[in-house]
Amino acid sequence: MARRIAAGAAYGGGSVGLLGAAAVGVLLAEVQLAKRLVGGGVAPVPPSADGRYGVAFAGPSDPLRLGLLGDSTAAGQGVRRAGQTPGALLASGLAAVSERPVDLRNAAQPGARSDDLERQVSLLLADPSGAPDVCVIMIGANDVTHRIPATQSVRCLTTAVRRLRTAGAEVVVGTCPDLGTIEPVYQPLRWLARRVSRQLAAAQTIGSVEQGGRTVSLGDLLGPEFEANPRELFGPDNYHPSAEGYATAAMAMLPTLCAVLGLWPESDHLDGARREDMLPVAKAASQAAREAGTEVTGARAPWALLKHRRRRRLPAATEPHPHPRPGAHGEAPGEAGGSTRVDRRPGTDTGTSPRTA
């Protein structure tokens, strides 16, 4: 199914039907119930996290430029401090590993769907300081909830990845999360949400890898934590993650972000104990969609590497440090942030609990 969606995105075609007409009435009733329950609270406006991180590492080298694109998850909706957003967490971690300052530019927009990526990419590439060195894209949830045709969604994402790669930026895509983990969603809508989310995530992986990007499956990454501590891992609106939820997602993406920049040595050795493998890209995408935290990166077509990188401890959360930059967008005053040095030895497992962040 994911291959059909990706092929439809590449060569044209409509959406792929998933359900028979007999289920429509039940699902519409479930959707209305979920809308009343999900988002019952009020999520704060995401704080601006744009600015410079790791100023303690200032030196002769130019700062790394990190761009974030996507929806409310990429923007950090649900938390009140800039240092708690995914962009700030990733920028701080990247600064600590690279021992260089990192300039963060976040173009993500709450409520955005994949068709907004064209605008966001244009915004980043128009920055006078130049194209980002690496971009992180987190998109897909709103495409599912607004029933955007999967082929259209994937087509918009692959176009964005291609534009960024053409501009010289590395790209890491956090694929569509598993919406079946949202607490107020009941069966059969929960089953449908999980199925559609995973199919879209797999199709996003195929399209992104074929354009030279890497993907990290967010999937049900927070599922066990949501189940055990729903009030702790959900934000105040019962939909967006809390600060600890975002830290969990950032811990999963940071190793891939560092690897794509060559900050950790890449190895051709695949760890069988960690279920790493080389598979056809469609099979790798399908397997990654079922297991959160899985990285897929292209090898020789049509093959892809399936990796389960060890998660790294995040440095202490820092606020953005404002700095003069022509055309800067959304910079807000903050503390003069530095970053805590982290252990960069390959193979060091520092645990997966967000409480270690």
Short mmCIF file of C-alpha atoms in Angstrom, two decimals:
data_model
loop_
_atom_site.label_atom_id
_atom_site.label_comp_id
_atom_site.label_asym_id
_atom_site.label_seq_id
_atom_site.Cartn_x
_atom_site.Cartn_y
_atom_site.Cartn_z
CA MET A 1 0.00 0.00 0.00
CA ALA A 2 2.82 2.40 0.88
CA ARG A 3 4.52 1.69 -2.45
CA ARG A 4 1.25 2.38 -4.29
CA ILE A 5 0.85 5.68 -2.44
CA ALA A 6 4.45 6.70 -3.16
CA ALA A 7 4.10 5.71 -6.82
CA GLY A 8 0.88 7.71 -7.07
CA ALA A 9 2.69 10.69 -5.57
CA ALA A 10 5.56 10.40 -8.04
CA TYR A 11 3.63 9.64 -11.20
CA GLY A 12 0.21 11.08 -10.49
CA GLY A 13 -2.90 9.45 -9.13
CA GLY A 14 -5.61 9.87 -6.58
CA SER A 15 -5.97 8.66 -3.05
CA VAL A 16 -6.16 4.99 -2.16
CA GLY A 17 -9.44 3.95 -0.54
CA LEU A 18 -9.12 2.19 2.80
CA LEU A 19 -12.66 1.44 3.97
CA GLY A 20 -15.95 0.27 2.61
CA ALA A 21 -19.04 2.47 2.70
CA ALA A 22 -20.61 0.37 5.48
CA ALA A 23 -18.11 1.71 8.02
CA VAL A 24 -18.56 5.39 7.17
CA GLY A 25 -21.50 6.06 9.50
CA VAL A 26 -19.80 4.54 12.54
CA LEU A 27 -16.55 6.36 11.83
CA LEU A 28 -18.22 9.74 11.38
CA ALA A 29 -19.86 9.35 14.79
CA GLU A 30 -16.49 8.43 16.31
CA VAL A 31 -14.85 11.44 14.65
CA GLN A 32 -17.40 13.83 16.17
CA LEU A 33 -16.87 12.29 19.61
CA ALA A 34 -13.09 12.52 19.29
CA LYS A 35 -13.32 16.19 18.26
CA ARG A 36 -15.23 16.98 21.45
CA LEU A 37 -12.69 15.15 23.62
CA VAL A 38 -9.39 15.91 21.89
CA GLY A 39 -8.21 19.44 22.31
CA GLY A 40 -10.61 20.08 25.18
CA GLY A 41 -7.94 22.15 26.85
CA VAL A 42 -6.10 25.11 25.40
CA ALA A 43 -2.60 24.68 24.03
CA PRO A 44 -0.38 27.73 24.52
CA VAL A 45 0.98 29.47 21.44
CA PRO A 46 4.34 27.83 20.69
CA PRO A 47 7.22 29.93 21.98
CA SER A 48 9.75 31.26 19.49
CA ALA A 49 12.95 29.25 19.79
CA ASP A 50 14.84 30.94 16.94
CA GLY A 51 18.33 32.03 17.84
CA ARG A 52 21.82 30.75 18.58
CA TYR A 53 22.58 27.77 20.80
CA GLY A 54 25.94 26.64 22.17
CA VAL A 55 27.49 30.10 22.29
CA ALA A 56 30.14 28.69 24.63
CA PHE A 57 31.58 26.86 21.61
CA ALA A 58 32.08 30.05 19.58
CA GLY A 59 35.30 29.89 17.59
CA PRO A 60 36.72 30.26 14.11
CA SER A 61 34.19 27.85 12.59
CA ASP A 62 30.92 29.23 11.28
CA PRO A 63 27.81 28.18 13.21
CA LEU A 64 25.83 25.24 11.91
CA ARG A 65 22.45 26.25 10.50
CA LEU A 66 19.48 24.11 11.52
CA GLY A 67 16.04 24.55 9.95
CA LEU A 68 12.77 23.10 11.23
CA LEU A 69 9.66 22.67 9.13
CA GLY A 70 6.30 21.04 9.68
CA ASP A 71 3.24 21.31 11.88
CA SER A 72 2.50 22.06 15.53
CA THR A 73 4.75 19.20 16.66
CA ALA A 74 7.75 20.79 14.96
CA ALA A 75 6.73 24.22 16.27
CA GLY A 76 6.52 22.91 19.85
CA GLN A 77 2.88 23.67 20.56
CA GLY A 78 1.88 22.54 24.03
CA VAL A 79 4.88 23.89 25.99
CA ARG A 80 5.53 27.38 27.31
CA ARG A 81 9.34 27.68 27.29
CA ALA A 82 11.46 27.95 24.15
CA GLY A 83 13.99 25.52 25.63
CA GLN A 84 11.32 22.79 25.77
CA THR A 85 10.54 22.82 22.05
CA PRO A 86 11.94 20.14 19.71
CA GLY A 87 13.94 22.75 17.80
CA ALA A 88 15.69 24.02 20.94
CA LEU A 89 16.37 20.49 22.17
CA LEU A 90 17.83 19.41 18.83
CA ALA A 91 19.87 22.63 18.45
CA SER A 92 21.32 22.27 21.95
CA GLY A 93 22.16 18.63 21.34
CA LEU A 94 23.70 19.35 17.95
CA ALA A 95 25.83 22.14 19.45
CA ALA A 96 27.07 19.86 22.22
CA VAL A 97 28.05 17.05 19.84
CA SER A 98 29.61 19.27 17.16
CA GLU A 99 31.14 21.70 19.69
CA ARG A 100 30.01 24.51 17.43
CA PRO A 101 27.26 27.09 17.82
CA VAL A 102 24.00 26.26 16.09
CA ASP A 103 21.64 28.83 14.57
CA LEU A 104 18.05 27.62 14.66
CA ARG A 105 15.41 28.85 12.24
CA ASN A 106 11.94 27.36 12.75
CA ALA A 107 9.44 27.85 9.93
CA ALA A 108 6.93 25.28 11.24
CA GLN A 109 3.31 26.37 11.54
CA PRO A 110 0.71 24.93 13.95
CA GLY A 111 -2.10 23.33 11.96
CA ALA A 112 0.07 23.01 8.85
CA ARG A 113 -0.45 20.21 6.38
CA SER A 114 2.03 18.94 3.83
CA ASP A 115 0.85 21.44 1.22
CA ASP A 116 2.25 24.23 3.44
CA LEU A 117 5.79 22.87 3.10
CA GLU A 118 6.30 24.76 -0.17
CA ARG A 119 5.84 28.06 1.68
CA GLN A 120 8.03 26.98 4.58
CA VAL A 121 10.86 25.83 2.33
CA SER A 122 10.74 29.12 0.40
CA LEU A 123 10.91 31.00 3.72
CA LEU A 124 14.03 29.12 4.81
CA LEU A 125 15.80 29.36 1.45
CA ALA A 126 15.11 33.10 1.24
CA ASP A 127 17.15 33.74 4.41
CA PRO A 128 20.12 36.00 3.52
CA SER A 129 22.41 33.87 5.69
CA GLY A 130 22.02 31.01 3.22
CA ALA A 131 20.42 27.60 3.08
CA PRO A 132 20.46 25.52 6.28
CA ASP A 133 23.12 22.86 6.69
CA VAL A 134 20.44 20.44 7.83
CA CYS A 135 16.65 20.52 8.01
CA VAL A 136 14.25 18.51 10.14
CA ILE A 137 10.69 18.02 8.87
CA MET A 138 7.90 16.75 11.12
CA ILE A 139 4.62 16.51 9.23
CA GLY A 140 1.66 14.25 8.55
CA ALA A 141 -0.74 14.25 11.51
CA ASN A 142 -2.94 17.04 10.13
CA ASP A 143 -3.00 15.36 6.74
CA VAL A 144 -4.61 12.33 8.39
CA THR A 145 -7.08 14.26 10.52
CA HIS A 146 -8.13 16.45 7.56
CA ARG A 147 -8.33 13.44 5.22
CA ILE A 148 -5.84 14.82 2.71
CA PRO A 149 -5.24 12.24 -0.08
CA ALA A 150 -2.10 10.32 0.84
CA THR A 151 -0.65 10.68 -2.65
CA GLN A 152 -1.00 14.47 -2.44
CA SER A 153 0.56 14.52 1.02
CA VAL A 154 3.58 12.48 -0.06
CA ARG A 155 3.98 14.48 -3.28
CA CYS A 156 4.25 17.72 -1.29
CA LEU A 157 6.78 16.20 1.12
CA THR A 158 9.00 14.74 -1.59
CA THR A 159 8.99 18.07 -3.44
CA ALA A 160 10.12 19.82 -0.24
CA VAL A 161 12.89 17.27 0.35
CA ARG A 162 14.07 17.60 -3.25
CA ARG A 163 14.20 21.42 -3.06
CA LEU A 164 16.18 21.34 0.19
CA ARG A 165 18.61 18.71 -1.10
CA THR A 166 19.10 20.69 -4.31
CA ALA A 167 19.95 23.73 -2.18
CA GLY A 168 22.63 21.68 -0.40
CA ALA A 169 20.85 20.92 2.86
CA GLU A 170 20.76 17.52 4.50
CA VAL A 171 17.21 16.43 5.38
CA VAL A 172 15.85 14.29 8.21
CA VAL A 173 12.11 13.58 8.19
CA GLY A 174 10.22 12.57 11.33
CA THR A 175 7.40 10.59 9.74
CA CYS A 176 3.72 10.75 10.66
CA PRO A 177 3.12 9.76 14.31
CA ASP A 178 0.70 7.02 15.24
CA LEU A 179 -2.56 8.85 15.94
CA GLY A 180 -3.95 5.65 17.45
CA THR A 181 -2.04 6.48 20.65
CA ILE A 182 -4.15 9.55 21.40
CA GLU A 183 -6.00 8.77 24.60
CA PRO A 184 -9.56 10.04 23.83
CA VAL A 185 -9.78 8.20 20.48
CA TYR A 186 -11.87 5.01 20.71
CA GLN A 187 -12.38 1.96 18.51
CA PRO A 188 -12.90 1.57 15.61
CA LEU A 189 -11.50 5.04 14.92
CA ARG A 190 -8.36 4.16 16.90
CA TRP A 191 -7.71 1.20 14.58
CA LEU A 192 -8.31 3.32 11.50
CA ALA A 193 -6.09 6.15 12.79
CA ARG A 194 -3.26 3.69 13.45
CA ARG A 195 -3.61 2.04 10.05
CA VAL A 196 -3.74 5.27 8.05
CA SER A 197 -0.92 6.85 10.09
CA ARG A 198 1.39 3.91 9.48
CA GLN A 199 0.60 3.73 5.78
CA LEU A 200 1.33 7.43 5.40
CA ALA A 201 4.55 7.12 7.43
CA ALA A 202 5.77 4.27 5.23
CA ALA A 203 4.93 6.17 2.03
CA GLN A 204 6.68 9.28 3.42
CA THR A 205 9.76 7.14 4.03
CA ILE A 206 9.83 5.78 0.49
CA GLY A 207 9.43 9.25 -1.04
CA SER A 208 11.96 10.95 1.24
CA VAL A 209 14.66 8.29 0.88
CA GLU A 210 14.31 8.30 -2.90
CA GLN A 211 15.00 12.07 -2.83
CA GLY A 212 18.15 11.66 -0.73
CA GLY A 213 16.73 12.30 2.73
CA ARG A 214 16.72 10.14 5.83
CA THR A 215 13.71 9.30 7.97
CA VAL A 216 13.09 8.50 11.62
CA SER A 217 9.83 6.78 12.50
CA LEU A 218 8.00 8.56 15.32
CA GLY A 219 5.17 6.01 15.13
CA ASP A 220 3.96 4.95 18.56
CA LEU A 221 7.21 6.16 20.14
CA LEU A 222 5.24 7.72 22.96
CA GLY A 223 2.60 5.00 23.10
CA PRO A 224 3.84 3.14 26.20
CA GLU A 225 4.58 6.40 28.01
CA PHE A 226 1.16 7.85 27.10
CA GLU A 227 -0.47 4.66 28.35
CA ALA A 228 1.37 4.71 31.66
CA ASN A 229 1.42 8.48 32.26
CA PRO A 230 -1.14 10.12 29.95
CA ARG A 231 -1.39 13.28 32.05
CA GLU A 232 2.39 13.65 32.17
CA LEU A 233 3.19 13.04 28.50
CA PHE A 234 0.21 14.89 27.00
CA GLY A 235 0.04 18.67 26.92
CA PRO A 236 -2.87 20.63 28.43
CA ASP A 237 -5.07 20.16 25.35
CA ASN A 238 -4.89 16.33 25.53
CA TYR A 239 -3.44 16.25 22.00
CA HIS A 240 0.02 17.80 21.77
CA PRO A 241 2.98 16.33 23.67
CA SER A 242 4.23 17.85 26.89
CA ALA A 243 7.85 18.90 27.48
CA GLU A 244 8.80 15.30 28.36
CA GLY A 245 6.99 14.05 25.27
CA TYR A 246 8.98 16.37 23.03
CA ALA A 247 12.20 15.34 24.78
CA THR A 248 11.45 11.69 24.00
CA ALA A 249 10.94 12.49 20.31
CA ALA A 250 14.07 14.67 20.16
CA MET A 251 16.18 11.91 21.72
CA ALA A 252 15.09 9.57 18.94
CA MET A 253 15.97 12.03 16.16
CA LEU A 254 19.23 13.50 17.47
CA PRO A 255 21.48 10.51 16.54
CA THR A 256 20.28 10.58 12.93
CA LEU A 257 20.67 14.37 12.80
CA CYS A 258 24.29 14.03 13.94
CA ALA A 259 24.99 11.08 11.65
CA VAL A 260 23.78 12.90 8.54
CA LEU A 261 26.27 15.70 9.30
CA GLY A 262 29.13 13.27 9.81
CA LEU A 263 29.46 14.06 13.51
CA TRP A 264 29.41 10.37 14.43
CA PRO A 265 31.28 7.79 12.36
CA GLU A 266 29.09 5.80 10.02
CA SER A 267 29.66 2.07 9.89
CA ASP A 268 28.75 -0.42 7.19
CA HIS A 269 28.40 -3.03 9.93
CA LEU A 270 24.78 -3.84 10.68
CA ASP A 271 24.02 -4.95 14.22
CA GLY A 272 21.85 -8.06 13.99
CA ALA A 273 21.15 -7.90 17.71
CA ARG A 274 19.48 -4.53 17.10
CA ARG A 275 17.54 -5.91 14.12
CA GLU A 276 19.42 -3.75 11.63
CA ASP A 277 19.27 -4.86 8.02
CA MET A 278 19.52 -3.90 4.37
CA LEU A 279 16.12 -4.29 2.70
CA PRO A 280 14.26 -3.08 -0.37
CA VAL A 281 13.16 0.45 0.43
CA ALA A 282 9.45 -0.43 0.54
CA LYS A 283 10.03 -3.25 3.03
CA ALA A 284 12.33 -1.07 5.13
CA ALA A 285 9.68 1.66 5.16
CA SER A 286 6.96 -0.77 6.22
CA GLN A 287 9.07 -2.20 9.03
CA ALA A 288 10.09 1.26 10.23
CA ALA A 289 6.46 2.38 10.36
CA ARG A 290 5.75 -0.47 12.77
CA GLU A 291 8.68 0.27 15.08
CA ALA A 292 9.22 3.80 16.37
CA GLY A 293 12.72 5.24 16.50
CA THR A 294 13.83 3.35 13.37
CA GLU A 295 16.02 5.18 10.85
CA VAL A 296 15.85 4.48 7.12
CA THR A 297 18.57 5.77 4.84
CA GLY A 298 19.15 5.04 1.18
CA ALA A 299 21.84 2.66 -0.04
CA ARG A 300 22.14 1.41 -3.61
CA ALA A 301 18.72 1.61 -5.26
CA PRO A 302 16.36 -0.03 -4.56
CA TRP A 303 17.96 -0.94 -1.23
CA ALA A 304 17.85 0.96 2.06
CA LEU A 305 19.55 0.59 5.43
CA LEU A 306 17.31 -0.01 8.44
CA LYS A 307 19.04 1.21 11.61
CA HIS A 308 18.17 1.35 15.29
CA ARG A 309 20.59 3.93 16.61
CA ARG A 310 21.27 4.21 20.32
CA ARG A 311 19.57 7.24 21.76
CA ARG A 312 21.80 9.88 23.30
CA ARG A 313 21.26 11.88 26.44
CA LEU A 314 20.08 15.39 25.66
CA PRO A 315 22.03 18.31 27.14
CA ALA A 316 20.40 20.56 29.68
CA ALA A 317 17.63 22.62 28.07
CA THR A 318 18.76 26.10 27.08
CA GLU A 319 17.00 29.19 25.82
CA PRO A 320 17.95 30.78 22.48
CA HIS A 321 20.64 33.44 22.54
CA PRO A 322 19.67 36.35 20.28
CA HIS A 323 22.27 37.41 17.80
CA PRO A 324 22.33 39.89 14.92
CA ARG A 325 21.51 38.11 11.69
CA PRO A 326 20.20 39.80 8.54
CA GLY A 327 16.63 38.82 7.86
CA ALA A 328 16.26 36.94 11.15
CA HIS A 329 12.71 35.86 11.84
CA GLY A 330 10.98 35.53 15.16
CA GLU A 331 14.02 36.01 17.39
CA ALA A 332 13.12 36.57 21.00
CA PRO A 333 15.33 37.62 23.85
CA GLY A 334 16.51 34.77 26.01
CA GLU A 335 19.26 33.71 28.29
CA ALA A 336 22.80 33.54 27.03
CA GLY A 337 22.61 29.84 26.38
CA GLY A 338 25.39 27.35 26.32
CA SER A 339 25.18 23.61 26.04
CA THR A 340 26.29 20.80 28.27
CA ARG A 341 28.89 18.52 26.74
CA VAL A 342 27.61 15.02 26.03
CA ASP A 343 29.34 11.67 25.70
CA ARG A 344 30.05 11.16 22.01
CA ARG A 345 31.64 7.73 22.17
CA PRO A 346 30.09 5.48 19.54
CA GLY A 347 27.90 2.80 21.04
CA THR A 348 27.32 4.57 24.34
CA ASP A 349 23.74 3.91 25.39
CA THR A 350 22.50 6.52 27.78
CA GLY A 351 18.96 5.23 28.08
CA THR A 352 15.64 6.09 26.53
CA SER A 353 13.74 7.70 29.35
CA PRO A 354 12.85 11.34 28.75
CA ARG A 355 13.59 11.94 32.42
CA THR A 356 17.31 11.63 31.61
CA ALA A 357 17.06 14.74 29.47
#
